[in-house]
Tab-separated table of C-alpha atoms in Angstrom:
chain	number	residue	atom	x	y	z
K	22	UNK	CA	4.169	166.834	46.976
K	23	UNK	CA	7.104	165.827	49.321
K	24	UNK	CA	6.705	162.617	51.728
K	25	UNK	CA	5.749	162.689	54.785
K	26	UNK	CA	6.555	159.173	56.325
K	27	UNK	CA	9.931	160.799	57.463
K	28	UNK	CA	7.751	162.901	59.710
K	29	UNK	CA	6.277	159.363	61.423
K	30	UNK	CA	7.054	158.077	64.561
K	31	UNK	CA	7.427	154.074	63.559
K	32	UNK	CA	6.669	151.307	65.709
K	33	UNK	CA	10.641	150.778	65.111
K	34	UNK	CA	11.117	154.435	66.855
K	35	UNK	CA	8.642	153.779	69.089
K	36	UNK	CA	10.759	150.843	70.168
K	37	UNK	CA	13.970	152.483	70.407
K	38	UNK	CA	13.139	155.561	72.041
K	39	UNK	CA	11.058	153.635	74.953
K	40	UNK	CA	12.889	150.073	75.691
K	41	UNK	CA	9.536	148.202	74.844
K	42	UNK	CA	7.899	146.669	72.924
K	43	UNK	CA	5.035	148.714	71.762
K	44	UNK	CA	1.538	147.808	69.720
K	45	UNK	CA	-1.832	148.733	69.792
K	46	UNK	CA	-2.284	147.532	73.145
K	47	UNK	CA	0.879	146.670	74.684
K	48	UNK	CA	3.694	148.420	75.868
K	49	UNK	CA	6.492	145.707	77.173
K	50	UNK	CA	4.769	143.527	80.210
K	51	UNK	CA	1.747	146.314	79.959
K	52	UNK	CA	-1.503	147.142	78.429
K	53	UNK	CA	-1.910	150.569	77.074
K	54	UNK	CA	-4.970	152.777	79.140
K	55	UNK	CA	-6.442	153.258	75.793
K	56	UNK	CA	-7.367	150.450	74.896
K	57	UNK	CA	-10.230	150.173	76.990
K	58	UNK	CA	-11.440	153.324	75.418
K	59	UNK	CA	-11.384	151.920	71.596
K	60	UNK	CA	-13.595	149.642	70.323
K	61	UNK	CA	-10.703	148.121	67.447
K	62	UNK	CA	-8.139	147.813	70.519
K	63	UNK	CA	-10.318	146.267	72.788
K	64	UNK	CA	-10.954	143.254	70.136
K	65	UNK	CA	-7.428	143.393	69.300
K	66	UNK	CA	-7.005	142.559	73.142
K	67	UNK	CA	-9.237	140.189	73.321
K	68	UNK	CA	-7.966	138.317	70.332
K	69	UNK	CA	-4.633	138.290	72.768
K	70	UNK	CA	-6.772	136.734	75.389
K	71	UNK	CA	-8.034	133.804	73.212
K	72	UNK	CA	-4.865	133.142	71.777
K	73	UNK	CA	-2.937	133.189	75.576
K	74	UNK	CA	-5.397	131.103	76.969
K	75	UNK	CA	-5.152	128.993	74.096
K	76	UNK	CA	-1.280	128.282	74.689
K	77	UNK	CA	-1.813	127.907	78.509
K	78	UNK	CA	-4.069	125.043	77.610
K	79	UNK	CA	-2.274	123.375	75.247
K	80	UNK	CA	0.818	123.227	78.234
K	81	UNK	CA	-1.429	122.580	80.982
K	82	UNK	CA	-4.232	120.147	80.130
K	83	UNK	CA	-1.487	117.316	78.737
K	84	UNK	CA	0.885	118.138	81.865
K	85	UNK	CA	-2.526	117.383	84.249
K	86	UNK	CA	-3.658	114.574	82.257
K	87	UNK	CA	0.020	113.331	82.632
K	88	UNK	CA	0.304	113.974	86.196
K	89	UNK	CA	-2.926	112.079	87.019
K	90	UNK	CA	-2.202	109.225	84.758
K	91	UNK	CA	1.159	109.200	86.680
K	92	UNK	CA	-0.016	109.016	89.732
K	93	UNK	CA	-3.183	106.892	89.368
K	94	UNK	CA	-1.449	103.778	87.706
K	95	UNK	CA	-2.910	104.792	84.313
K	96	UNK	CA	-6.909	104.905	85.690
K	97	UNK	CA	-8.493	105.953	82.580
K	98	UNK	CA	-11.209	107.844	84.651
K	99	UNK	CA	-8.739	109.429	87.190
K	100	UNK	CA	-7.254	110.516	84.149
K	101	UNK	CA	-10.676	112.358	82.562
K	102	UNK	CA	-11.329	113.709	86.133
K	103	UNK	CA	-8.135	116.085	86.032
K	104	UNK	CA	-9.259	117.498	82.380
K	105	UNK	CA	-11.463	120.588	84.008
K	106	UNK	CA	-8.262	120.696	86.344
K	107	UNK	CA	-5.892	121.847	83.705
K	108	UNK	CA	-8.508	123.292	81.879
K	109	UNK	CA	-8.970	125.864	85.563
K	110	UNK	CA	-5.527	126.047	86.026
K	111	UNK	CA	-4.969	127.509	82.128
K	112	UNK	CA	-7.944	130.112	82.985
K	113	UNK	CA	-6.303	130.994	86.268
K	114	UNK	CA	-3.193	131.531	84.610
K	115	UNK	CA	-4.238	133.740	81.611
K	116	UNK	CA	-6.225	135.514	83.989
K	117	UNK	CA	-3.648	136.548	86.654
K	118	UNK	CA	-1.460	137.466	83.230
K	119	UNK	CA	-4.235	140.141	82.265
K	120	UNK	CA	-4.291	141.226	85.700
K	121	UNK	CA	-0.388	141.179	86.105
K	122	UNK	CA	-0.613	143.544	82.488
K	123	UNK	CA	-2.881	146.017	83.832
K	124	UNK	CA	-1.350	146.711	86.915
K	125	UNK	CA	1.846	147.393	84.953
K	126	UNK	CA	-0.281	149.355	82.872
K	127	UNK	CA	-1.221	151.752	85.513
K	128	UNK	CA	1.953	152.162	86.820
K	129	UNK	CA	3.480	153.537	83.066
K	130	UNK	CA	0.178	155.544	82.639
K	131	UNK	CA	2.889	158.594	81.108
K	132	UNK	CA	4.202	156.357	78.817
K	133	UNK	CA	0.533	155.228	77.900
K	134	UNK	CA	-0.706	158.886	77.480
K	135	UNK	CA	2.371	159.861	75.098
K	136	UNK	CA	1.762	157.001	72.961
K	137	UNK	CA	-1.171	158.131	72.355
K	138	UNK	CA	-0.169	161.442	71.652
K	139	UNK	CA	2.276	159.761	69.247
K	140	UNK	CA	-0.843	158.313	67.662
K	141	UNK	CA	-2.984	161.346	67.351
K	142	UNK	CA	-0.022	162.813	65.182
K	143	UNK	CA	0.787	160.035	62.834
K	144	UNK	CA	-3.262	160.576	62.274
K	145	UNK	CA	-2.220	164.147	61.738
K	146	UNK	CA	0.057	163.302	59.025
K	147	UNK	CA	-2.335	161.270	57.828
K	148	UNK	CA	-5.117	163.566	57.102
K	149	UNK	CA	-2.268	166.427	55.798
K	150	UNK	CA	-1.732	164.369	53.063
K	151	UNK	CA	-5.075	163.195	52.411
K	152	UNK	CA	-6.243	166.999	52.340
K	153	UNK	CA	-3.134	167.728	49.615
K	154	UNK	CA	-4.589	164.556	47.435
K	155	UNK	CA	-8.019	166.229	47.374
K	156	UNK	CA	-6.676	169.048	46.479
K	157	UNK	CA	-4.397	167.522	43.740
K	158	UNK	CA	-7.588	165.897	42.376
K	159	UNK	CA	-9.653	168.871	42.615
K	160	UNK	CA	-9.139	172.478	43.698
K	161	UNK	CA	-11.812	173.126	46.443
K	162	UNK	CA	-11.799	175.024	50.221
K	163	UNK	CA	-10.711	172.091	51.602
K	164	UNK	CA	-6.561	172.838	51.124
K	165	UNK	CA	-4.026	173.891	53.027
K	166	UNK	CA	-3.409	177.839	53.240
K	167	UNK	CA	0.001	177.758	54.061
K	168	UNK	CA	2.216	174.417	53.901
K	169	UNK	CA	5.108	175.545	55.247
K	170	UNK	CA	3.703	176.707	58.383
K	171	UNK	CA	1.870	173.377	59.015
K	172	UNK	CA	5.325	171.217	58.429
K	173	UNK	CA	6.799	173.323	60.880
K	174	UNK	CA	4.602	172.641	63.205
K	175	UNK	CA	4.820	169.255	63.266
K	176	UNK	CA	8.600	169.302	63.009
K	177	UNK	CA	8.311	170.883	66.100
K	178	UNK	CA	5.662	168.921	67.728
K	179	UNK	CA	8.081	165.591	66.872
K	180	UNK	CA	10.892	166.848	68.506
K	181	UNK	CA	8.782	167.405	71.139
K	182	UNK	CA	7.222	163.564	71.623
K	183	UNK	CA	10.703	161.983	70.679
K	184	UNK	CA	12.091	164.757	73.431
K	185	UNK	CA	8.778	163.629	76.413
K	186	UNK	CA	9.378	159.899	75.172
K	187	UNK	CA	13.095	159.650	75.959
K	188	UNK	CA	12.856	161.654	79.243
K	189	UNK	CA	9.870	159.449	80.399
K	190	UNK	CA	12.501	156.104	79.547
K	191	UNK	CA	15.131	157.947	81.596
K	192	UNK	CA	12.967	158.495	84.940
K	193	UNK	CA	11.714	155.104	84.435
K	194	UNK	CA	15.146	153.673	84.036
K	195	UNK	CA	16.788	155.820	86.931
K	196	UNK	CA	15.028	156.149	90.498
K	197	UNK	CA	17.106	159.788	90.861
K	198	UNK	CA	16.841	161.073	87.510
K	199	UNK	CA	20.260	162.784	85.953
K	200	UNK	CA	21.191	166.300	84.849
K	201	UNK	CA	20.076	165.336	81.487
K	202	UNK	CA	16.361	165.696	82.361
K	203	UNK	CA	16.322	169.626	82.725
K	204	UNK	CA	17.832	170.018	79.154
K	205	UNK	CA	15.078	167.652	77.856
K	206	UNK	CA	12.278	169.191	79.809
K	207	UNK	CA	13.907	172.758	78.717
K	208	UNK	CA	13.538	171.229	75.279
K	209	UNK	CA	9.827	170.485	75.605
K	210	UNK	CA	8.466	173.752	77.343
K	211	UNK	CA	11.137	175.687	74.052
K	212	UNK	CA	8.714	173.314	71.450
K	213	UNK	CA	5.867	174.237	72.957
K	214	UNK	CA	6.224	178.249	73.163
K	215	UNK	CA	7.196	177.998	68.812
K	216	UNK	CA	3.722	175.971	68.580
K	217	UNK	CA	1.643	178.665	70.032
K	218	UNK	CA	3.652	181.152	68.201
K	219	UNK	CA	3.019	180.062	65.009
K	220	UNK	CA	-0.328	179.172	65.623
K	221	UNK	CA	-1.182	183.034	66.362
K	222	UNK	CA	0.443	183.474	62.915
K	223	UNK	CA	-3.203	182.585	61.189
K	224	UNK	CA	-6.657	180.839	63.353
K	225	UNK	CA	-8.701	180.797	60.398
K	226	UNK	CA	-7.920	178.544	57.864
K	227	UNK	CA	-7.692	174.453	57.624
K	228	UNK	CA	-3.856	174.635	58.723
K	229	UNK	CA	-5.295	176.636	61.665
K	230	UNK	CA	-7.093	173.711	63.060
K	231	UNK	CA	-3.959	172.041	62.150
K	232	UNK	CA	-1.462	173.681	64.030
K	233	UNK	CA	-3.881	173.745	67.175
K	234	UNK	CA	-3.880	170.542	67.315
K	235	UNK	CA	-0.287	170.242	67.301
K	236	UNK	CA	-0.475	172.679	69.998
K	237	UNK	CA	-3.165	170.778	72.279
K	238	UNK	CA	-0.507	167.324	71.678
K	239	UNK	CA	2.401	169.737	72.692
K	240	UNK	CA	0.245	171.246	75.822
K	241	UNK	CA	-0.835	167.755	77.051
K	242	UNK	CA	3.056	166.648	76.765
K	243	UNK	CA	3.688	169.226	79.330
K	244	UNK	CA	1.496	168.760	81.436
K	245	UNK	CA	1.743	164.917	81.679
K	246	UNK	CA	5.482	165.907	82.285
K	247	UNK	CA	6.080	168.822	84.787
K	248	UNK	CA	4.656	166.609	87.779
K	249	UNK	CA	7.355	164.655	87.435
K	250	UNK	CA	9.758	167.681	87.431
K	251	UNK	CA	8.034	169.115	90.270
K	252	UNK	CA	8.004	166.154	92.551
K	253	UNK	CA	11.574	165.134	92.516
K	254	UNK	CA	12.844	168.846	91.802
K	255	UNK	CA	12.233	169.261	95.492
């Protein structure tokens, strides 16, 4: 059974092909839309929260205590009095950082969406290969009809993420975008017409539901795209 992790988009590749930084629930300076929608990513982001707000008080409550000892001749209870001060000013701080990320969040809302597409098909991968392990350890309905067919499909659906990932880091890098982005979009809507080809080739078996969910990733990449195309094509 051939390996599929050369199919994966990494973190690493995730990197590369956007300029960022990407986890869970960051992308760069910016929180991903999703993770407001996932229970694990929301308590990933508020683990980020604690741990911020932990590191703006460690900075700011010795600088206040310093500050007030400085300027109250070393008053021991002028000194205690500016405690909830630095202790407010580290809240304020981690606060307007969490607001700062999600307004950078909205603005890359593409960027957001395609990483989760990007995640949706490493889950793909995921359950091809658990489906071929069953079916290694036990012959039963629950196998894949035609391999080939699948892996093709989600060739086709990489190309077509890596393809919508690198033209979304273009128009975000370049106010007017370049020739370039025609060929890539091009690219795209070419992916897209193979994935509903093949998936008229056979509806009714596991790699089926596969390949339309390849196709549903493939038709929400085009459709997050074309605005874009449509706006500045004018």
């Amino acid at each position: 059974m051939p390996n599929l992790d050369p199919l994966r988009i990494s973190s690493h590749q995730l990197d590369q092909l956007t300029g960022l930084d990407i986890s869970d629930t960051a992308m760069g300076w910016a929180y991903r839309q999703s993770v407001w929608r996932s229970p694990r990513k929301l308590i990933s982001w508020a683990s980020t929260q604690i741990f911020l707000l932990g590191v703006a008080l460690v900075f700011c409550v010795p600088t206040a205590l310093l500050v007030a000892r400085s300027l109250s001749n070393g008053s021991v209870a002028a000194v205690w009095r500016s405690l909830p001060i630095g202790v407010g000013i580290a809240i304020a701080l981690t606060l307007a950082l969490s607001l700062y990320f999600g307004y950078q969040g909205r603005q890359l809302a593409t960027l957001s969406h395609l990483l989760d597409q990007v995640d949706r098909f490493n889950e793909m991968l995921t359950a091809i290969e658990i489906l071929e392990e069953l079916q290694t350890a036990s012959p039963s309905n629950l196998s894949l009809d035609n391999r080939e067919a699948v892996l093709e499909a989600m060739h086709v659906n990489r190309e077509s993420l890596v393809c919508a990932l690198t033209t979304e880091r273009i128009m975000r890098k370049h106010q007017r975008f370049i020739a370039q982005r025609y060929e890539l979009f091009t690219s795209i809507e070419n992916n897209l017409a193979t994935l509903q080809t093949l998936k008229g080739m056979n509806e009714a078996s596991e790699y089926g539901r596969l390949l339309n969910e390849a196709l549903q990733i493939g038709t929400s990449i085009h459709q997050e795209l074309r605005p874009f195309y449509s706006d500045h094509s004018k």
